[in-house]
CSV table of C-alpha atoms in Angstrom, one decimal:
chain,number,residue,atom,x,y,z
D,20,UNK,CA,123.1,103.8,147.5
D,21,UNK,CA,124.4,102.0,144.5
D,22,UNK,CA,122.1,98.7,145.4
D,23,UNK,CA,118.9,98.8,146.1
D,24,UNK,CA,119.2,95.7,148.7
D,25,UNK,CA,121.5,94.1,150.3
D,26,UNK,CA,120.3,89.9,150.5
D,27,UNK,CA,121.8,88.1,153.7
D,28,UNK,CA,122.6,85.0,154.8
D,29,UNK,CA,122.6,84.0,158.2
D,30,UNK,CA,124.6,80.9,159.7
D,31,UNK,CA,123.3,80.5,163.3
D,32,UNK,CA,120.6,82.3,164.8
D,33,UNK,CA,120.3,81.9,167.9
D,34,UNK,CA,118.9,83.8,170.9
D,35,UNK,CA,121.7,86.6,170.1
D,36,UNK,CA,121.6,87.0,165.9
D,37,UNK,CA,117.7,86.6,166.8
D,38,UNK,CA,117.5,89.4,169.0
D,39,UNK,CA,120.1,91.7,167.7
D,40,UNK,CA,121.1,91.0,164.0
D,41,UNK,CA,118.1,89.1,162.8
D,42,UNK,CA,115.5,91.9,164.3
D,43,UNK,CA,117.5,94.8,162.6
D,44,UNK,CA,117.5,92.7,159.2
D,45,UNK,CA,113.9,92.3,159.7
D,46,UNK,CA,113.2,96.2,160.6
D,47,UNK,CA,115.8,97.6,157.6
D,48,UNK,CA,113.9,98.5,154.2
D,49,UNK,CA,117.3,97.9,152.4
D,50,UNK,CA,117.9,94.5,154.3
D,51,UNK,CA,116.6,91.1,152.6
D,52,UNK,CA,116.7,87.7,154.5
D,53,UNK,CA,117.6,86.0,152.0
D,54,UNK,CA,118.6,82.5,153.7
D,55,UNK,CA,118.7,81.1,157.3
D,56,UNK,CA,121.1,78.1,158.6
D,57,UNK,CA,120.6,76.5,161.9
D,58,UNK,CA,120.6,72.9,163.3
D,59,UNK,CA,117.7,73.7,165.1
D,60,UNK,CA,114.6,72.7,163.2
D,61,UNK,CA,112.3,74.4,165.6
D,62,UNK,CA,113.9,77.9,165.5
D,63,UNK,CA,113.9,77.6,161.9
D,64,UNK,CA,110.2,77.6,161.9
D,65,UNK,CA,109.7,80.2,164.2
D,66,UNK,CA,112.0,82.7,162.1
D,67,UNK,CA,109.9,81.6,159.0
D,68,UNK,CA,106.7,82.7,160.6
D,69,UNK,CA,108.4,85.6,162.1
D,70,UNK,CA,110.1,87.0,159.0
D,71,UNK,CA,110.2,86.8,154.7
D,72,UNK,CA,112.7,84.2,154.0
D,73,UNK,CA,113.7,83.1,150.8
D,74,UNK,CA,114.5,79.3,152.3
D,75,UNK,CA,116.0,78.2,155.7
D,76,UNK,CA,118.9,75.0,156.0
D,77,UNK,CA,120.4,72.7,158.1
D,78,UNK,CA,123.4,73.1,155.7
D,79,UNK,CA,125.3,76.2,155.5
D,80,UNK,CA,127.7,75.6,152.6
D,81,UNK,CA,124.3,76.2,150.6
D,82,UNK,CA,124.4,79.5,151.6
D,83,UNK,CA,128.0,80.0,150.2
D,84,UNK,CA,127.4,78.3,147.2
D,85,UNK,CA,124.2,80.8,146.8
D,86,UNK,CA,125.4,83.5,144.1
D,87,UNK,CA,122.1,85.2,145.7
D,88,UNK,CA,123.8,85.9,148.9
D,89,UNK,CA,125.5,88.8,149.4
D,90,UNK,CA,126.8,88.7,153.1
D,91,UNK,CA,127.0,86.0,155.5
D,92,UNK,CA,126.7,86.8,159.2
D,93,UNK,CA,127.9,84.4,161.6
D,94,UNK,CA,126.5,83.7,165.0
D,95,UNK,CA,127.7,80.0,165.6
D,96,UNK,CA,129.6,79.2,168.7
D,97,UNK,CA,133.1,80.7,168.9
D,98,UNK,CA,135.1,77.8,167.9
D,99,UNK,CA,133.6,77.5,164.4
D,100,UNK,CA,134.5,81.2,163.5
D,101,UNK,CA,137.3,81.2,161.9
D,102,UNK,CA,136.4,78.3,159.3
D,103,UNK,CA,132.9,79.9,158.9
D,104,UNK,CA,135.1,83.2,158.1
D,105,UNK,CA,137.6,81.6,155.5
D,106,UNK,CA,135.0,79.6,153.7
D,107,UNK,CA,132.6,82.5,153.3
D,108,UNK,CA,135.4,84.6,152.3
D,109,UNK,CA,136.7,82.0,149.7
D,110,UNK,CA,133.1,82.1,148.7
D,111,UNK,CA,133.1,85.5,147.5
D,112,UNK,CA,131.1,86.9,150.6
D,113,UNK,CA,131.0,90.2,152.6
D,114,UNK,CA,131.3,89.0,156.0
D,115,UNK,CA,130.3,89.7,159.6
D,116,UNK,CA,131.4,87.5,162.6
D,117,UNK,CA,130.2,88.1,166.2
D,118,UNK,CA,133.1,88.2,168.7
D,119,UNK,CA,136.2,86.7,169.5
D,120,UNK,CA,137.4,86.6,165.9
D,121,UNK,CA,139.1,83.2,166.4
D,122,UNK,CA,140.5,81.4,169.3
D,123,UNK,CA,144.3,80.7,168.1
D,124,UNK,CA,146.5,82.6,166.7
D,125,UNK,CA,147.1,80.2,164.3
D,126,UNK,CA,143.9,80.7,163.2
D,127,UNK,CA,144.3,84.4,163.3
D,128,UNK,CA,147.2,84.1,160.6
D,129,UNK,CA,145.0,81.7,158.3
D,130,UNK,CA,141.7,84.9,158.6
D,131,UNK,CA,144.5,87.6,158.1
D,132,UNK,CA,145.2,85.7,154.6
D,133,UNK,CA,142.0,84.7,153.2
D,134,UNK,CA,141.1,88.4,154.0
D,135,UNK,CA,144.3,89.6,151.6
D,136,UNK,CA,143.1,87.7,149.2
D,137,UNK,CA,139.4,88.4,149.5
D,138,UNK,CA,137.0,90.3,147.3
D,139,UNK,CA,134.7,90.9,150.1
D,140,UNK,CA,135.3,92.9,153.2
D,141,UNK,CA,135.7,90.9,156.8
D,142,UNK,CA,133.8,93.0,160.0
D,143,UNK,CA,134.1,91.5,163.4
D,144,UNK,CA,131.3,92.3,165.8
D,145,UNK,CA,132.7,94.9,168.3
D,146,UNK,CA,129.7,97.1,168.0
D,147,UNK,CA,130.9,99.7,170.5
D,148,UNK,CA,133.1,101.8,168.4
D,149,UNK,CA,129.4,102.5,167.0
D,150,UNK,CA,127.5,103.8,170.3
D,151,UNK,CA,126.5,107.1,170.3
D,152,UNK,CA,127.9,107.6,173.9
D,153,UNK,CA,131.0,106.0,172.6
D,154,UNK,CA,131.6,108.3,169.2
D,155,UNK,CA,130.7,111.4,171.2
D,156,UNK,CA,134.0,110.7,173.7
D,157,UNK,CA,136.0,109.9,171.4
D,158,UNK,CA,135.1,113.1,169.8
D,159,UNK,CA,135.8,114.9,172.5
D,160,UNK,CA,139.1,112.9,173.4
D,161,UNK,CA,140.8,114.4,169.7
D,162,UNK,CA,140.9,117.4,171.4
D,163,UNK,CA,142.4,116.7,174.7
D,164,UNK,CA,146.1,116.3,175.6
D,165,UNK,CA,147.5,113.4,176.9
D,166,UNK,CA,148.2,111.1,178.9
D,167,UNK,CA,144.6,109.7,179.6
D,168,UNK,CA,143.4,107.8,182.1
D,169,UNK,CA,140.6,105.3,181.4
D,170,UNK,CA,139.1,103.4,184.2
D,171,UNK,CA,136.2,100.5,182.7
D,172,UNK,CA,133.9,98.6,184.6
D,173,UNK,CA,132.5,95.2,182.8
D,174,UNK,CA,130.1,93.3,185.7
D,175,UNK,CA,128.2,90.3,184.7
D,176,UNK,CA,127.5,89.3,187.7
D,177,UNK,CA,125.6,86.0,187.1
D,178,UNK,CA,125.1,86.4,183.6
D,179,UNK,CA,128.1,84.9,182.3
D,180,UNK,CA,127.9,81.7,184.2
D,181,UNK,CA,130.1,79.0,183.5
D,182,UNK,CA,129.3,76.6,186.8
D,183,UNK,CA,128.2,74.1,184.4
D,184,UNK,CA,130.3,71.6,182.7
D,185,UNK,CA,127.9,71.3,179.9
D,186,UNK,CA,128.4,75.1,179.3
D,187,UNK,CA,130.5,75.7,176.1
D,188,UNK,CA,131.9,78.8,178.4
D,189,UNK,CA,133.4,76.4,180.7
D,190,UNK,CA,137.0,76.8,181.1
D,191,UNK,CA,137.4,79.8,178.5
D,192,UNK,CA,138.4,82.5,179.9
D,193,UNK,CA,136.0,85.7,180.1
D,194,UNK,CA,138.5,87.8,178.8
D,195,UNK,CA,138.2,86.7,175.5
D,196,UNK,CA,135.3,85.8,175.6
D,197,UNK,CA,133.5,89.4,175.9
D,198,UNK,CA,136.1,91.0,177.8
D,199,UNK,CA,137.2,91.4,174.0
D,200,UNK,CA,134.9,94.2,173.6
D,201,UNK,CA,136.4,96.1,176.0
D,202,UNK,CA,139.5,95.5,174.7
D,203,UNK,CA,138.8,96.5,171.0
D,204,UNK,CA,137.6,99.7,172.7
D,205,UNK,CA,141.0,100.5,174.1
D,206,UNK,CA,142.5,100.5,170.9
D,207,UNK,CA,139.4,102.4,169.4
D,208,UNK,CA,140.0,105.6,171.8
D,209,UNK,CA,143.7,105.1,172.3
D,210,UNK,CA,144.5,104.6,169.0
D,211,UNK,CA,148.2,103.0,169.6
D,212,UNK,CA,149.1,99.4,171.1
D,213,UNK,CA,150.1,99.4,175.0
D,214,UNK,CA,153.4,98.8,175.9
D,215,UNK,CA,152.9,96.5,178.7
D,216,UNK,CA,149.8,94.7,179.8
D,217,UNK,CA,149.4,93.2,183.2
D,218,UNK,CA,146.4,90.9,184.9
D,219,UNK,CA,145.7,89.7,188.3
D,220,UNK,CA,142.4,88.2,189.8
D,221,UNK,CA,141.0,85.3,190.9
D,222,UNK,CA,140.1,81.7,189.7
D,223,UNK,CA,136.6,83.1,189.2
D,224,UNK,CA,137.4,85.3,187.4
D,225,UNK,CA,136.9,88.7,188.7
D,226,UNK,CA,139.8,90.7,187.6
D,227,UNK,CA,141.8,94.0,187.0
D,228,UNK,CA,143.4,95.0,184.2
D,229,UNK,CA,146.1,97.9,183.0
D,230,UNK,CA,147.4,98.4,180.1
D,231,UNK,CA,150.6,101.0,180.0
D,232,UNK,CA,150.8,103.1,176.9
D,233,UNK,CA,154.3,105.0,175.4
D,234,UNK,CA,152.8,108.2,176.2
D,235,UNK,CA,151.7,107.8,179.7
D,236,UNK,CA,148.2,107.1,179.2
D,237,UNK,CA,146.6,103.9,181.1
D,238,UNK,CA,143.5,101.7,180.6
D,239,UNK,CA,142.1,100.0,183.3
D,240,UNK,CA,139.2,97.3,183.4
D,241,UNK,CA,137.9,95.8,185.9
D,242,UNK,CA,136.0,93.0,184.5
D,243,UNK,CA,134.1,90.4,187.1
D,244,UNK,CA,132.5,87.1,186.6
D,245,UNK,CA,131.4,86.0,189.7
D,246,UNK,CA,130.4,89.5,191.9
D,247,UNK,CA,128.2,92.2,190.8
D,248,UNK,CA,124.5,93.0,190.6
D,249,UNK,CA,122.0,92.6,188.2
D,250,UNK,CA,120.4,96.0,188.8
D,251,UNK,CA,123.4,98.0,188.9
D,252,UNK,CA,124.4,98.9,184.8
D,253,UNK,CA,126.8,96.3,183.6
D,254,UNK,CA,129.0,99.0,182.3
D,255,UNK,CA,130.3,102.3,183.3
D,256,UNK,CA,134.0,103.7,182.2
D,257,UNK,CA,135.8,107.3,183.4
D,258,UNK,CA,138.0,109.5,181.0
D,259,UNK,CA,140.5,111.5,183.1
D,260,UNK,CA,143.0,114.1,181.0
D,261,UNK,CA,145.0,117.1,181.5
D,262,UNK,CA,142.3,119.4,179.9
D,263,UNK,CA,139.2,117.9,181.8
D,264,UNK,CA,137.2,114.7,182.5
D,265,UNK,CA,134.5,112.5,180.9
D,266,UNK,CA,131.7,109.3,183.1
D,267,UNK,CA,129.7,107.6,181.1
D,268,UNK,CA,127.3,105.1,182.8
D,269,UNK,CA,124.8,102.7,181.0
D,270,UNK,CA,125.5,104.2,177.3
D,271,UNK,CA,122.7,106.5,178.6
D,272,UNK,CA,124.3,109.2,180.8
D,273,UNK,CA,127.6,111.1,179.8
D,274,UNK,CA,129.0,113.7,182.0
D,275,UNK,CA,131.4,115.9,180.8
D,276,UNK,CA,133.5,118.3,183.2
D,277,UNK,CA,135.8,120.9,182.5
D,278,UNK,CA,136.2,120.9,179.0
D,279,UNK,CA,135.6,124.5,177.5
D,280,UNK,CA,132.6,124.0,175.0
D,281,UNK,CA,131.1,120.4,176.0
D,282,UNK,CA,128.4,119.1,178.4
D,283,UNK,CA,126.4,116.8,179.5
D,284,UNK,CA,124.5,114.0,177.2
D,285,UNK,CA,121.8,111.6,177.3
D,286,UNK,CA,121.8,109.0,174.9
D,287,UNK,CA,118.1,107.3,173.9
D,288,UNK,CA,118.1,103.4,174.5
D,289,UNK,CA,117.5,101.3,171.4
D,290,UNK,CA,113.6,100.1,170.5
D,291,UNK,CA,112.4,101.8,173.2
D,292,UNK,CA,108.8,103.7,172.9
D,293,UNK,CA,110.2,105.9,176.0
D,294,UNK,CA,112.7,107.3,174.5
D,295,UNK,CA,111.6,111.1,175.3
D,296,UNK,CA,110.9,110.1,179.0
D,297,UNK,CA,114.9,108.5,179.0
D,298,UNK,CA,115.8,111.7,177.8
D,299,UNK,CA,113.7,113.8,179.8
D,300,UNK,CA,114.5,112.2,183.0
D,301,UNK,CA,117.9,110.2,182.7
D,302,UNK,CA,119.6,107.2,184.1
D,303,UNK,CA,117.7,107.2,187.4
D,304,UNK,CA,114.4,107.0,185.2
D,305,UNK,CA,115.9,104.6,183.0
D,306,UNK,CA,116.9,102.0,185.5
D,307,UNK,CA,114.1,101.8,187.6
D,308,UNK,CA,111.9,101.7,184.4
D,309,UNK,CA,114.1,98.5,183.5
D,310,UNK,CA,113.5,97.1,187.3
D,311,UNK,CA,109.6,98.2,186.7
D,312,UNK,CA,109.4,96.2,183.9
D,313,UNK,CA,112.4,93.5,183.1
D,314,UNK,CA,114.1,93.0,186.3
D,315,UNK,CA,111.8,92.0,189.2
D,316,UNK,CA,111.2,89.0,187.1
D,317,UNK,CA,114.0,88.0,188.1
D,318,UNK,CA,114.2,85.4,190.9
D,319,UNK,CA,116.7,87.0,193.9
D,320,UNK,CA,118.5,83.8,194.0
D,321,UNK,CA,119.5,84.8,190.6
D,322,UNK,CA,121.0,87.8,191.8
D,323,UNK,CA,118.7,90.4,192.0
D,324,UNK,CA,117.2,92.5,194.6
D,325,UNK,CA,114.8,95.2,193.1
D,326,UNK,CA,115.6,99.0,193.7
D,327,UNK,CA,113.9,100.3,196.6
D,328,UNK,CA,113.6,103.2,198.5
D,329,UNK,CA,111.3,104.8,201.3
D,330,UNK,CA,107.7,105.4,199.6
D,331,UNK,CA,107.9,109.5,199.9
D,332,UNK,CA,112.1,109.1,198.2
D,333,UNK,CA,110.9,107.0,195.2
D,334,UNK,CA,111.4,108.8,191.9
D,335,UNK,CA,109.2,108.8,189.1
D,336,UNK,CA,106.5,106.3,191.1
D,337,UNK,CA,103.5,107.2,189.3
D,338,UNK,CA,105.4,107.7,185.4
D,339,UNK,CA,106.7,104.4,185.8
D,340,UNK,CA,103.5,103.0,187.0
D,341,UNK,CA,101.4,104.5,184.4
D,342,UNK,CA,104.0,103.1,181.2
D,343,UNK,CA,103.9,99.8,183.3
D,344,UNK,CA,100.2,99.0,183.0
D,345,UNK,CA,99.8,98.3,179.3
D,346,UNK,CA,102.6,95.9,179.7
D,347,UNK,CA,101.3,93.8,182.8
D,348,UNK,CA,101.3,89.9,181.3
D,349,UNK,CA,103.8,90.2,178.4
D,350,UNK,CA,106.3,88.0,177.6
D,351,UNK,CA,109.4,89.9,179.3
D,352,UNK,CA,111.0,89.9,175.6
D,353,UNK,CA,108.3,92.2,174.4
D,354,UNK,CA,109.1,94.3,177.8
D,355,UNK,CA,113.3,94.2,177.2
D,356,UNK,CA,114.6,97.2,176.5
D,357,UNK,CA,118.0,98.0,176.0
D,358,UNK,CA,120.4,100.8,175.8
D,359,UNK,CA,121.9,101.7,172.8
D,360,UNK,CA,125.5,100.0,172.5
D,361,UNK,CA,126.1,100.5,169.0
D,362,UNK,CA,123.9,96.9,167.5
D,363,UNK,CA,122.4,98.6,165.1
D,364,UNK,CA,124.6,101.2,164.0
D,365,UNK,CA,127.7,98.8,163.3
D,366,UNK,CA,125.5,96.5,161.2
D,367,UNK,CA,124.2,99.2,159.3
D,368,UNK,CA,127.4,100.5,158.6
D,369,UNK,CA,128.4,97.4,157.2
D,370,UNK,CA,125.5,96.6,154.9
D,371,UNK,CA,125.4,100.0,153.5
D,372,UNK,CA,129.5,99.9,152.8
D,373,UNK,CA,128.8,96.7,150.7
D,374,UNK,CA,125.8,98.4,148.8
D,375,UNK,CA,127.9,101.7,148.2
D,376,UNK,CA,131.3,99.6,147.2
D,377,UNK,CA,132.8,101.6,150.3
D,378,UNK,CA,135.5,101.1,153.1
D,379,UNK,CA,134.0,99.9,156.1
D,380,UNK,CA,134.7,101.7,159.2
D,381,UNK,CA,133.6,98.5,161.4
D,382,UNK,CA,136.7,96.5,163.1
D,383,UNK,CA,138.1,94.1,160.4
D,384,UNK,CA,141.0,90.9,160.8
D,385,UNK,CA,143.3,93.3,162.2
D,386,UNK,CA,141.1,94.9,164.8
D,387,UNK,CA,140.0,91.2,165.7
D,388,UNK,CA,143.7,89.9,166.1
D,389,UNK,CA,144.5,92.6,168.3
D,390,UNK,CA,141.6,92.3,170.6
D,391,UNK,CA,142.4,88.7,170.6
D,392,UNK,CA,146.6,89.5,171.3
D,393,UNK,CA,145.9,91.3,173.6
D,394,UNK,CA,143.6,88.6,175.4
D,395,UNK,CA,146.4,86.2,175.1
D,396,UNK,CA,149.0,88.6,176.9
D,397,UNK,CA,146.5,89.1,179.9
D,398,UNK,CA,146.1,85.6,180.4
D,399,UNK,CA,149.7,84.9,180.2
D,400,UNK,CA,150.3,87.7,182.9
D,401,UNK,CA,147.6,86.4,185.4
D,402,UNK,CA,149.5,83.1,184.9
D,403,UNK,CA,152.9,84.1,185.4
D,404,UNK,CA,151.7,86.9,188.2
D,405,UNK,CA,154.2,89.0,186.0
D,406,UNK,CA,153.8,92.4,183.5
D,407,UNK,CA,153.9,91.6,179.6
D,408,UNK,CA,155.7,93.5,177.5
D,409,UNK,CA,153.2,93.5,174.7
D,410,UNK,CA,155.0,94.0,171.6
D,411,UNK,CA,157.4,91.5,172.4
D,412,UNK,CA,154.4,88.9,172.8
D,413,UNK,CA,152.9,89.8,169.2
D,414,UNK,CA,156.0,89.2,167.7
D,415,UNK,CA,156.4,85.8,169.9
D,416,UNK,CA,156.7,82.6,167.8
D,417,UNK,CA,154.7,80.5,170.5
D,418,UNK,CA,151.2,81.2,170.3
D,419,UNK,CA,148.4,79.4,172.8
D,420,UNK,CA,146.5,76.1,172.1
D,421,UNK,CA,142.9,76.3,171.6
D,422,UNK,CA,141.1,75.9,174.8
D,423,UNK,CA,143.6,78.1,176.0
């Protein structure tokens, strides 16, 4: 690498840059916290007990005025983004924004320019194009003919709960949101723009999507806010193709049928000291060691029932008992362990891009619009009750209001 570190700036850090972003900088030899901003005083202390800091802020334009600085990450609330990203991009900075990009498309034009004109590179948080499970499909896929079918499953279940009126979530729609994950990994694999995009569901917000693509192909999500299960893996997608078919569940367990040369995979969760057992054992394994040791803290009025089964059918009883033990009276966080959806890989990519003077291969403003069209066009199909023709719609001179 050209640099020997790369010095980061962080504006927000809360409970998701602390766990995800924040943890990897802290764990990365070639990673230097150079600078925290946050409006919470307490957090600041905790991450300057918790890591080397060279200062922490209630002002973030001190971190773009700070020639020290050479990336910002941004983990504020979504309707800040797109300032934060102009401003650090005017600034000189490398730059990586969690998800949704924006929330207009007016303020998807004003990103699009300040990243022409940028020295620095723009990467928007869609970490999945960087999970193992994910690279190995699409792998695969380049050799397969088409049309493909992909079926994806996002359940949240209670965890995206927007009940609340105080909740910033409240009345934005889950489909941008974090259904723009999903949607960013549509045009990952497929690798084109759909033709038409249709959405129907509920006021909820449990729904089904397809997207229609020129050469036959079809992604479908169905993506639920209100109905699910905690203990049942939030994700799962299906690859179905002429020359064979592909089921991934958890980013753990891939199956791979009928395709000359390939087979099965398990993928080792992130942080986890039982890795070799994951791998060993697979998904079963893996999700009642998560219910062993995450899960049945959580209430069943919060959605969960623990896994159970007759005494003499439980798997794995006495592994799971015997890696539970050193673990009884830990804070669940130190107990959390989580498959591996591309967190660390993305990031890493990133800051070793910058440090090499490379091309990232992370999404950038572009990838970010069109997760963000293609948000726009669902929503405007559940409305209407009526198919989008998608390319029409990006070429559209209305564009939604924030708050959508």
């Amino acid at each position: 690498m050209s640099s020997k570190k790369i010095r980061l700036g962080f504006i927000g850090a809360g409970a998701f840059i602390s766990a995800r972003h924040l943890k990897t900088a802290g764990e990365t030899p070639y990673m230097e916290i150079r600078a925290i901003a946050d409006l919470d005083r307490e957090r600041l202390a905790e991450h300057q007990k918790k890591y080397q800091i060279g200062y922490v802020t209630d002002d973030y334009r001190k971190l773009l005025a700070d020639p020290e600085i050479d990336l910002i990450v941004i983990g504020t609330k979504q309707d800040t983004h797109a300032r934060l990203i102009i401003e650090s991009l005017n600034a000189g900075k490398w730059v990586w924004c969690e998800k949704p990009m924006c929330e207009t498309r007016e303020e998807e034009a004003a990103i699009l320019e300040a990243e022409k004109n940028a020295a620095g590179r723009l990467a928007i948080g869609f970490n999945r194009r960087f999970a193992p499970a994910i690279l190995k499909i699409r792998q695969v896929l380049t050799k397969l003919p088409r049309p493909w079918i992909i079926s994806y499953r996002l359940q949240s279940a209670n965890s995206y709960n927007k009940s609340s009126r105080n909740s910033f979530y409240h009345g934005r729609p889950h489909i941008i949101y974090e259904g723009c994950h999903i949607l960013d990994l549509a045009a990952f694999l497929m690798e084109s723009q759909p033709e038409r995009v249709f959405m129907s569901g509920t006021d909820d917000e449990n729904d089904i999507v397809t997207m229609e693509y020129p050469d036959g192909s079809r992604f479908v999500l169905v993506i639920t806010t209100r109905a699910g299960g905690i203990g049942l893996e939030k994700e799962m997608m299906e690859v179905f193709t002429p020359g064979g078919a592909m089921s991934l569940r958890d980013f753990v367990e891939l199956r791979i049928r009928g395709i000359e040369g390939e087979h099965d995979h398990l993928f080792e969760p992130q942080r986890c000291p039982f890795g070799k057992e994951v791998l060993r054992w697979g998904l079963d394994f893996w999700q009642r060691l998560c219910n062993r040791l995450v899960w049945e803290d959580i209430p069943v009025n919060k959605g969960l029932v623990p896994i159970r089964l007759a005494p003499e059918e439980q798997p794995f009883s006495e592994e799971i008992e015997q890696i539970a033990a050193p673990y009884a009276g830990l804070d669940w966080r130190e107990r959390n362990f989580e498959c591996d959806k591309g967190w660390i890989g993305a990031f890493r990519h990133f800051a070793e891009a910058f440090m090499n003077q490379t091309q990232p291969a992370t999404a950038d403003g572009m990838a970010g619009k069109m997760a963000n069209d293609l948000g726009f066009a669902l929503l405007e199909s559940k409305k209407t009750g009526m198919p989008v023709n998608f390319q029409k719609y990006q070429t559209a001179a209305s564009a939604p209001e924030a708050g959508f």
